[in-house]
PDB file of C-alpha atoms in Angstrom:
ATOM      1  CA  MET A   1      17.039   4.381  -4.501  1.00 96.00           C
ATOM      2  CA  LYS A   2      14.455   3.544  -7.219  1.00 99.00           C
ATOM      3  CA  LEU A   3      10.724   3.853  -6.451  1.00 99.00           C
ATOM      4  CA  LEU A   4       7.843   3.335  -8.707  1.00 99.00           C
ATOM      5  CA  LEU A   5       4.763   4.388  -6.540  1.00 99.00           C
ATOM      6  CA  THR A   6       1.262   3.644  -8.374  1.00 98.00           C
ATOM      7  CA  SER A   7      -2.210   3.829  -7.626  1.00 96.00           C
ATOM      8  CA  ALA A   8      -3.216   0.781  -9.489  1.00 95.00           C
ATOM      9  CA  GLY A   9      -0.057  -1.068 -10.507  1.00 97.00           C
ATOM     10  CA  ILE A  10       1.377  -1.315 -13.999  1.00 98.00           C
ATOM     11  CA  SER A  11      -1.844   0.053 -15.640  1.00 97.00           C
ATOM     12  CA  ASN A  12      -0.621   1.500 -18.880  1.00 98.00           C
ATOM     13  CA  ASP A  13       2.442   1.617 -21.372  1.00 98.00           C
ATOM     14  CA  SER A  14       3.979   4.637 -19.773  1.00 98.00           C
ATOM     15  CA  ILE A  15       4.168   3.008 -16.267  1.00 99.00           C
ATOM     16  CA  LYS A  16       5.301  -0.275 -18.076  1.00 98.00           C
ATOM     17  CA  LYS A  17       8.138   1.674 -19.593  1.00 98.00           C
ATOM     18  CA  SER A  18       9.145   3.411 -16.332  1.00 99.00           C
ATOM     19  CA  PHE A  19       9.184  -0.137 -14.707  1.00 99.00           C
ATOM     20  CA  PHE A  20      11.694  -1.672 -17.202  1.00 99.00           C
ATOM     21  CA  ASP A  21      13.725   1.457 -17.374  1.00 98.00           C
ATOM     22  CA  LEU A  22      14.086   1.447 -13.599  1.00 99.00           C
ATOM     23  CA  VAL A  23      15.005  -2.309 -13.432  1.00 98.00           C
ATOM     24  CA  GLY A  24      17.456  -1.949 -16.380  1.00 98.00           C
ATOM     25  CA  LYS A  25      17.099  -5.551 -17.208  1.00 98.00           C
ATOM     26  CA  LYS A  26      15.250  -7.711 -19.886  1.00 98.00           C
ATOM     27  CA  PRO A  27      11.996  -9.245 -18.795  1.00 98.00           C
ATOM     28  CA  GLU A  28      13.314 -12.720 -18.867  1.00 98.00           C
ATOM     29  CA  ASP A  29      16.020 -11.730 -16.462  1.00 98.00           C
ATOM     30  CA  ILE A  30      13.797 -10.065 -13.915  1.00 99.00           C
ATOM     31  CA  SER A  31      12.984 -11.748 -10.732  1.00 99.00           C
ATOM     32  CA  LEU A  32       9.958 -10.141  -8.715  1.00 99.00           C
ATOM     33  CA  ALA A  33       8.628 -10.558  -5.299  1.00 99.00           C
ATOM     34  CA  PHE A  34       5.042  -9.857  -4.849  1.00 98.00           C
ATOM     35  CA  ILE A  35       4.189  -9.018  -1.315  1.00 98.00           C
ATOM     36  CA  PRO A  36       0.302  -9.463  -0.828  1.00 97.00           C
ATOM     37  CA  THR A  37       0.053  -8.508   2.735  1.00 97.00           C
ATOM     38  CA  ALA A  38      -1.986  -5.477   2.506  1.00 94.00           C
ATOM     39  CA  SER A  39      -4.887  -7.332   0.770  1.00 93.00           C
ATOM     40  CA  ASN A  40      -5.254  -9.901   3.395  1.00 92.00           C
ATOM     41  CA  VAL A  41      -7.965  -8.105   5.403  1.00 86.00           C
ATOM     42  CA  GLU A  42      -9.815  -6.669   2.421  1.00 79.00           C
ATOM     43  CA  LYS A  43     -13.306  -8.159   2.133  1.00 74.00           C
ATOM     44  CA  GLY A  44     -16.549  -7.504   0.456  1.00 65.00           C
ATOM     45  CA  ASP A  45     -15.525  -7.919  -3.123  1.00 68.00           C
ATOM     46  CA  LYS A  46     -14.135 -10.762  -5.513  1.00 68.00           C
ATOM     47  CA  LYS A  47     -10.652  -9.297  -5.234  1.00 80.00           C
ATOM     48  CA  ASP A  48     -10.828  -8.532  -8.911  1.00 87.00           C
ATOM     49  CA  TRP A  49      -8.131  -5.879  -8.571  1.00 87.00           C
ATOM     50  CA  PHE A  50      -5.814  -8.366  -6.997  1.00 92.00           C
ATOM     51  CA  ILE A  51      -6.279 -10.955  -9.507  1.00 92.00           C
ATOM     52  CA  LYS A  52      -5.892  -8.333 -12.280  1.00 93.00           C
ATOM     53  CA  ASP A  53      -2.496  -7.145 -10.924  1.00 95.00           C
ATOM     54  CA  LEU A  54      -1.203 -10.784 -10.824  1.00 96.00           C
ATOM     55  CA  ILE A  55      -2.309 -11.312 -14.594  1.00 96.00           C
ATOM     56  CA  VAL A  56      -0.567  -8.069 -15.493  1.00 97.00           C
ATOM     57  CA  LEU A  57       2.660  -9.120 -13.916  1.00 97.00           C
ATOM     58  CA  LYS A  58       2.408 -12.578 -15.583  1.00 97.00           C
ATOM     59  CA  ASN A  59       1.950 -11.008 -18.901  1.00 98.00           C
ATOM     60  CA  LEU A  60       5.164  -9.170 -18.551  1.00 98.00           C
ATOM     61  CA  ASN A  61       6.968 -12.543 -19.073  1.00 97.00           C
ATOM     62  CA  LEU A  62       9.200 -12.049 -16.181  1.00 98.00           C
ATOM     63  CA  LYS A  63      11.944 -14.754 -15.252  1.00 98.00           C
ATOM     64  CA  SER A  64      10.130 -15.360 -11.918  1.00 98.00           C
ATOM     65  CA  ILE A  65       7.286 -14.046  -9.550  1.00 98.00           C
ATOM     66  CA  SER A  66       7.606 -15.204  -5.974  1.00 98.00           C
ATOM     67  CA  ILE A  67       4.444 -14.626  -3.607  1.00 98.00           C
ATOM     68  CA  VAL A  68       5.988 -13.484  -0.234  1.00 98.00           C
ATOM     69  CA  ASP A  69       3.337 -12.585   2.493  1.00 98.00           C
ATOM     70  CA  ILE A  70       5.367 -11.337   5.329  1.00 98.00           C
ATOM     71  CA  SER A  71       2.637 -11.998   7.777  1.00 97.00           C
ATOM     72  CA  ALA A  72       2.333 -15.673   6.800  1.00 97.00           C
ATOM     73  CA  ILE A  73       5.790 -16.902   6.832  1.00 96.00           C
ATOM     74  CA  GLU A  74       9.021 -16.434   9.153  1.00 96.00           C
ATOM     75  CA  ARG A  75      11.816 -14.018   8.450  1.00 97.00           C
ATOM     76  CA  ASN A  76      14.072 -16.866   7.782  1.00 98.00           C
ATOM     77  CA  ILE A  77      11.958 -17.677   4.740  1.00 97.00           C
ATOM     78  CA  TRP A  78      10.887 -14.324   3.320  1.00 98.00           C
ATOM     79  CA  GLU A  79      14.212 -12.453   3.686  1.00 98.00           C
ATOM     80  CA  PRO A  80      16.239 -14.681   1.480  1.00 98.00           C
ATOM     81  CA  GLN A  81      13.523 -14.603  -1.266  1.00 98.00           C
ATOM     82  CA  LEU A  82      13.588 -10.642  -1.164  1.00 98.00           C
ATOM     83  CA  LYS A  83      17.150 -10.658  -1.368  1.00 98.00           C
ATOM     84  CA  GLU A  84      17.161 -12.736  -4.406  1.00 98.00           C
ATOM     85  CA  ALA A  85      14.487 -10.524  -6.199  1.00 99.00           C
ATOM     86  CA  ASP A  86      15.151  -7.515  -8.422  1.00 99.00           C
ATOM     87  CA  VAL A  87      11.860  -5.922  -7.739  1.00 99.00           C
ATOM     88  CA  LEU A  88       9.956  -5.703  -4.476  1.00 99.00           C
ATOM     89  CA  TYR A  89       6.173  -5.194  -5.477  1.00 99.00           C
ATOM     90  CA  PHE A  90       3.987  -4.254  -2.674  1.00 99.00           C
ATOM     91  CA  GLU A  91       0.259  -4.879  -3.442  1.00 97.00           C
ATOM     92  CA  GLY A  92      -2.560  -2.706  -2.450  1.00 94.00           C
ATOM     93  CA  GLY A  93      -5.065  -3.238   0.285  1.00 92.00           C
ATOM     94  CA  ASN A  94      -5.188  -2.026   3.906  1.00 91.00           C
ATOM     95  CA  THR A  95      -2.510   0.613   4.559  1.00 93.00           C
ATOM     96  CA  PHE A  96      -2.516   0.224   8.318  1.00 92.00           C
ATOM     97  CA  HIS A  97      -2.479  -3.675   8.211  1.00 93.00           C
ATOM     98  CA  LEU A  98       0.577  -3.523   5.984  1.00 96.00           C
ATOM     99  CA  MET A  99       2.304  -0.946   7.817  1.00 95.00           C
ATOM    100  CA  GLU A 100       1.785  -3.070  11.244  1.00 95.00           C
ATOM    101  CA  TRP A 101       3.445  -5.997   9.455  1.00 97.00           C
ATOM    102  CA  MET A 102       6.159  -4.020   8.082  1.00 98.00           C
ATOM    103  CA  ASN A 103       6.897  -3.202  11.852  1.00 97.00           C
ATOM    104  CA  LYS A 104       6.152  -6.739  13.193  1.00 97.00           C
ATOM    105  CA  SER A 105       8.269  -8.713  10.619  1.00 98.00           C
ATOM    106  CA  GLY A 106      11.266  -6.368  10.674  1.00 97.00           C
ATOM    107  CA  LEU A 107      10.967  -5.635   6.945  1.00 98.00           C
ATOM    108  CA  GLY A 108      10.538  -1.955   7.573  1.00 97.00           C
ATOM    109  CA  GLU A 109      13.792  -1.843   9.401  1.00 97.00           C
ATOM    110  CA  ILE A 110      15.850  -3.563   6.469  1.00 98.00           C
ATOM    111  CA  LEU A 111      13.899  -2.134   3.544  1.00 98.00           C
ATOM    112  CA  PRO A 112      16.305   0.918   2.999  1.00 97.00           C
ATOM    113  CA  GLU A 113      19.337  -1.522   2.882  1.00 98.00           C
ATOM    114  CA  LEU A 114      17.516  -3.704   0.355  1.00 98.00           C
ATOM    115  CA  LEU A 115      16.578  -0.969  -1.752  1.00 98.00           C
ATOM    116  CA  LYS A 116      20.273   0.011  -2.446  1.00 97.00           C
ATOM    117  CA  THR A 117      20.118  -2.749  -5.109  1.00 98.00           C
ATOM    118  CA  LYS A 118      16.306  -3.420  -5.872  1.00 99.00           C
ATOM    119  CA  VAL A 119      13.437  -1.542  -7.385  1.00 99.00           C
ATOM    120  CA  TYR A 120      10.380  -0.845  -5.061  1.00 99.00           C
ATOM    121  CA  VAL A 121       7.047  -1.076  -6.760  1.00 99.00           C
ATOM    122  CA  GLY A 122       4.009   0.207  -4.591  1.00 98.00           C
ATOM    123  CA  VAL A 123       0.308  -0.177  -5.469  1.00 98.00           C
ATOM    124  CA  SER A 124      -2.124   1.879  -3.526  1.00 95.00           C
ATOM    125  CA  ALA A 125      -1.216   0.983   0.174  1.00 95.00           C
ATOM    126  CA  GLY A 126       1.993  -0.222  -0.912  1.00 98.00           C
ATOM    127  CA  SER A 127       2.834   3.181  -2.212  1.00 98.00           C
ATOM    128  CA  MET A 128       1.319   5.116   0.835  1.00 96.00           C
ATOM    129  CA  ILE A 129       3.378   3.406   3.479  1.00 97.00           C
ATOM    130  CA  LEU A 130       6.757   5.041   2.393  1.00 98.00           C
ATOM    131  CA  SER A 131       5.526   8.474   3.448  1.00 96.00           C
ATOM    132  CA  PRO A 132       6.427  10.031   6.884  1.00 95.00           C
ATOM    133  CA  ASP A 133       3.058   8.864   8.334  1.00 93.00           C
ATOM    134  CA  LEU A 134      -0.183   7.158   7.300  1.00 89.00           C
ATOM    135  CA  LEU A 135      -2.617  10.182   7.482  1.00 87.00           C
ATOM    136  CA  LEU A 136      -5.367   8.453   9.577  1.00 81.00           C
ATOM    137  CA  ASN A 137      -7.909  11.067   9.386  1.00 82.00           C
ATOM    138  CA  THR A 138      -7.365  11.610   5.631  1.00 83.00           C
ATOM    139  CA  LEU A 139      -7.800   7.744   5.062  1.00 80.00           C
ATOM    140  CA  GLN A 140     -10.865   7.620   7.080  1.00 80.00           C
ATOM    141  CA  LYS A 141     -12.520  10.438   5.195  1.00 77.00           C
ATOM    142  CA  LEU A 142     -11.595   9.615   1.704  1.00 80.00           C
ATOM    143  CA  TYR A 143     -11.325   5.742   1.945  1.00 77.00           C
ATOM    144  CA  LYS A 144     -13.479   4.882   4.899  1.00 74.00           C
ATOM    145  CA  GLU A 145     -10.440   2.817   5.995  1.00 71.00           C
ATOM    146  CA  ASP A 146      -9.751   1.913   9.652  1.00 68.00           C
ATOM    147  CA  LEU A 147     -12.729   3.945  11.003  1.00 63.00           C
ATOM    148  CA  GLU A 148     -12.185   2.224  14.477  1.00 76.00           C
ATOM    149  CA  LYS A 149      -8.632   3.608  14.910  1.00 75.00           C
ATOM    150  CA  THR A 150      -8.030   6.695  16.882  1.00 72.00           C
ATOM    151  CA  GLU A 151      -4.240   7.008  16.562  1.00 79.00           C
ATOM    152  CA  ASN A 152      -2.049   7.724  13.571  1.00 84.00           C
ATOM    153  CA  ILE A 153       1.185   5.668  12.975  1.00 88.00           C
ATOM    154  CA  ASN A 154       4.414   6.429  11.223  1.00 94.00           C
ATOM    155  CA  GLY A 155       5.209   5.233   7.758  1.00 96.00           C
ATOM    156  CA  ILE A 156       8.692   3.904   6.439  1.00 97.00           C
ATOM    157  CA  ASN A 157       9.508   7.528   5.697  1.00 97.00           C
ATOM    158  CA  LEU A 158      11.466   7.054   2.571  1.00 97.00           C
ATOM    159  CA  VAL A 159       9.985  10.045   0.895  1.00 98.00           C
ATOM    160  CA  ASN A 160       8.972  13.384   2.220  1.00 96.00           C
ATOM    161  CA  PHE A 161       5.636  13.565   0.339  1.00 97.00           C
ATOM    162  CA  TYR A 162       2.027  11.808   0.564  1.00 96.00           C
ATOM    163  CA  ILE A 163       0.503   9.721  -2.098  1.00 95.00           C
ATOM    164  CA  LEU A 164      -3.343   9.442  -2.277  1.00 92.00           C
ATOM    165  CA  PRO A 165      -4.428   6.853  -4.915  1.00 93.00           C
ATOM    166  CA  HIS A 166      -7.677   6.378  -6.718  1.00 90.00           C
ATOM    167  CA  LEU A 167      -8.506   9.828  -7.650  1.00 88.00           C
ATOM    168  CA  LYS A 168     -12.266   9.697  -8.786  1.00 79.00           C
ATOM    169  CA  ASN A 169     -12.355   6.070  -9.535  1.00 66.00           C
ATOM    170  CA  GLU A 170     -16.117   5.361  -8.920  1.00 63.00           C
ATOM    171  CA  HIS A 171     -15.822   7.099  -5.577  1.00 61.00           C
ATOM    172  CA  PRO A 172     -17.340  10.635  -5.773  1.00 55.00           C
ATOM    173  CA  VAL A 173     -16.016  11.480  -2.497  1.00 67.00           C
ATOM    174  CA  ARG A 174     -12.637  11.505  -3.984  1.00 72.00           C
ATOM    175  CA  ASN A 175     -13.091  14.644  -6.125  1.00 76.00           C
ATOM    176  CA  LYS A 176     -10.895  17.594  -6.071  1.00 80.00           C
ATOM    177  CA  GLU A 177     -12.858  19.634  -3.689  1.00 81.00           C
ATOM    178  CA  ASN A 178     -13.220  16.824  -1.130  1.00 82.00           C
ATOM    179  CA  ILE A 179      -9.599  15.886  -1.375  1.00 84.00           C
ATOM    180  CA  LEU A 180      -8.438  19.605  -0.759  1.00 85.00           C
ATOM    181  CA  GLU A 181     -10.641  19.715   2.351  1.00 86.00           C
ATOM    182  CA  ALA A 182      -9.363  16.595   3.592  1.00 84.00           C
ATOM    183  CA  ILE A 183      -5.694  17.577   3.261  1.00 87.00           C
ATOM    184  CA  LYS A 184      -5.869  21.309   4.102  1.00 87.00           C
ATOM    185  CA  ASP A 185      -3.869  20.982   7.316  1.00 87.00           C
ATOM    186  CA  ILE A 186      -0.838  18.915   5.480  1.00 90.00           C
ATOM    187  CA  LYS A 187       2.198  21.003   4.772  1.00 91.00           C
ATOM    188  CA  ASN A 188       4.013  18.431   2.855  1.00 94.00           C
ATOM    189  CA  LYS A 189       3.578  17.837  -0.838  1.00 96.00           C
ATOM    190  CA  VAL A 190       0.678  15.526  -1.681  1.00 95.00           C
ATOM    191  CA  TYR A 191       0.332  13.659  -5.097  1.00 97.00           C
ATOM    192  CA  VAL A 192      -3.330  12.632  -5.780  1.00 94.00           C
ATOM    193  CA  LEU A 193      -3.191   9.872  -8.560  1.00 95.00           C
ATOM    194  CA  ASP A 194      -5.784   8.333 -10.604  1.00 94.00           C
ATOM    195  CA  ASP A 195      -5.402   4.714 -11.579  1.00 94.00           C
ATOM    196  CA  ASN A 196      -3.261   5.562 -14.729  1.00 97.00           C
ATOM    197  CA  SER A 197      -0.836   7.579 -12.868  1.00 98.00           C
ATOM    198  CA  ALA A 198       2.308   6.959 -10.796  1.00 98.00           C
ATOM    199  CA  ILE A 199       5.355   8.724  -9.073  1.00 99.00           C
ATOM    200  CA  GLU A 200       8.897   7.705 -10.222  1.00 99.00           C
ATOM    201  CA  VAL A 201      11.562   8.530  -7.735  1.00 98.00           C
ATOM    202  CA  VAL A 202      15.286   7.982  -8.618  1.00 98.00           C
ATOM    203  CA  ASP A 203      17.768   9.083  -5.933  1.00 95.00           C
ATOM    204  CA  GLY A 204      15.471  11.737  -4.902  1.00 94.00           C
ATOM    205  CA  ILE A 205      14.590  12.976  -8.277  1.00 97.00           C
ATOM    206  CA  ILE A 206      10.763  12.813  -8.849  1.00 98.00           C
ATOM    207  CA  LYS A 207       8.982  12.368 -11.963  1.00 98.00           C
ATOM    208  CA  ILE A 208       5.194  12.103 -12.634  1.00 98.00           C
ATOM    209  CA  ILE A 209       4.165   9.284 -14.917  1.00 98.00           C
ATOM    210  CA  SER A 210       0.636   9.729 -16.264  1.00 98.00           C
ATOM    211  CA  GLU A 211      -1.866   8.604 -18.863  1.00 97.00           C
ATOM    212  CA  GLY A 212      -4.627   9.847 -16.802  1.00 95.00           C
ATOM    213  CA  GLU A 213      -5.283  12.646 -14.102  1.00 94.00           C
ATOM    214  CA  PHE A 214      -3.296  13.564 -11.131  1.00 95.00           C
ATOM    215  CA  LEU A 215      -3.042  16.659  -8.599  1.00 93.00           C
ATOM    216  CA  GLU A 216       0.019  18.018  -7.217  1.00 95.00           C
ATOM    217  CA  ILE A 217      -0.653  19.984  -3.993  1.00 92.00           C
ATOM    218  CA  ASN A 218       1.596  22.113  -1.855  1.00 89.00           C
TER     219      ASN A 218
END
């Protein structure tokens, strides 16, 4: 299983190199499925980050990029598109919304089988859903996300650690002191990544890819 779990996508040359190393093909031979579902409920900005990520992917000069929103199309449409792709790229946004649709659509159930032959790239929420659960209280404290929710939900549980993205990143609450306080009761390993950092996982072997700052806790 090959995973590239990022805070902000392919944001620098080191993460780009990891991406191509994991896929193992020339750019012109790579088909990518872009899953935007997590971003659907985000509001209050111009979606600059979303547009930037698509532009970055376009500039990689891949063979093809398919937009596959699992909340907008039926399984008989999205499943063949994912099976044809070399890379499954899960865009960022609202973590709970994405996980709810992973469950509703059935993609969460078949994802482990798909990843026997494909590379998973996660951005922010797209990285966080692979953990054992979604850390509701931590999300509420650090990201002001899903404040109305009272019950945590399980993640896909493909990794036994947690990722917290966007270290610092214009949000003072996400400094080391506040992060340590927010996760003090978590026993598993936690990787806190800035937008120039990522975690590469190949068959259980973890490697940190960074041109910025990160914290490794526990």
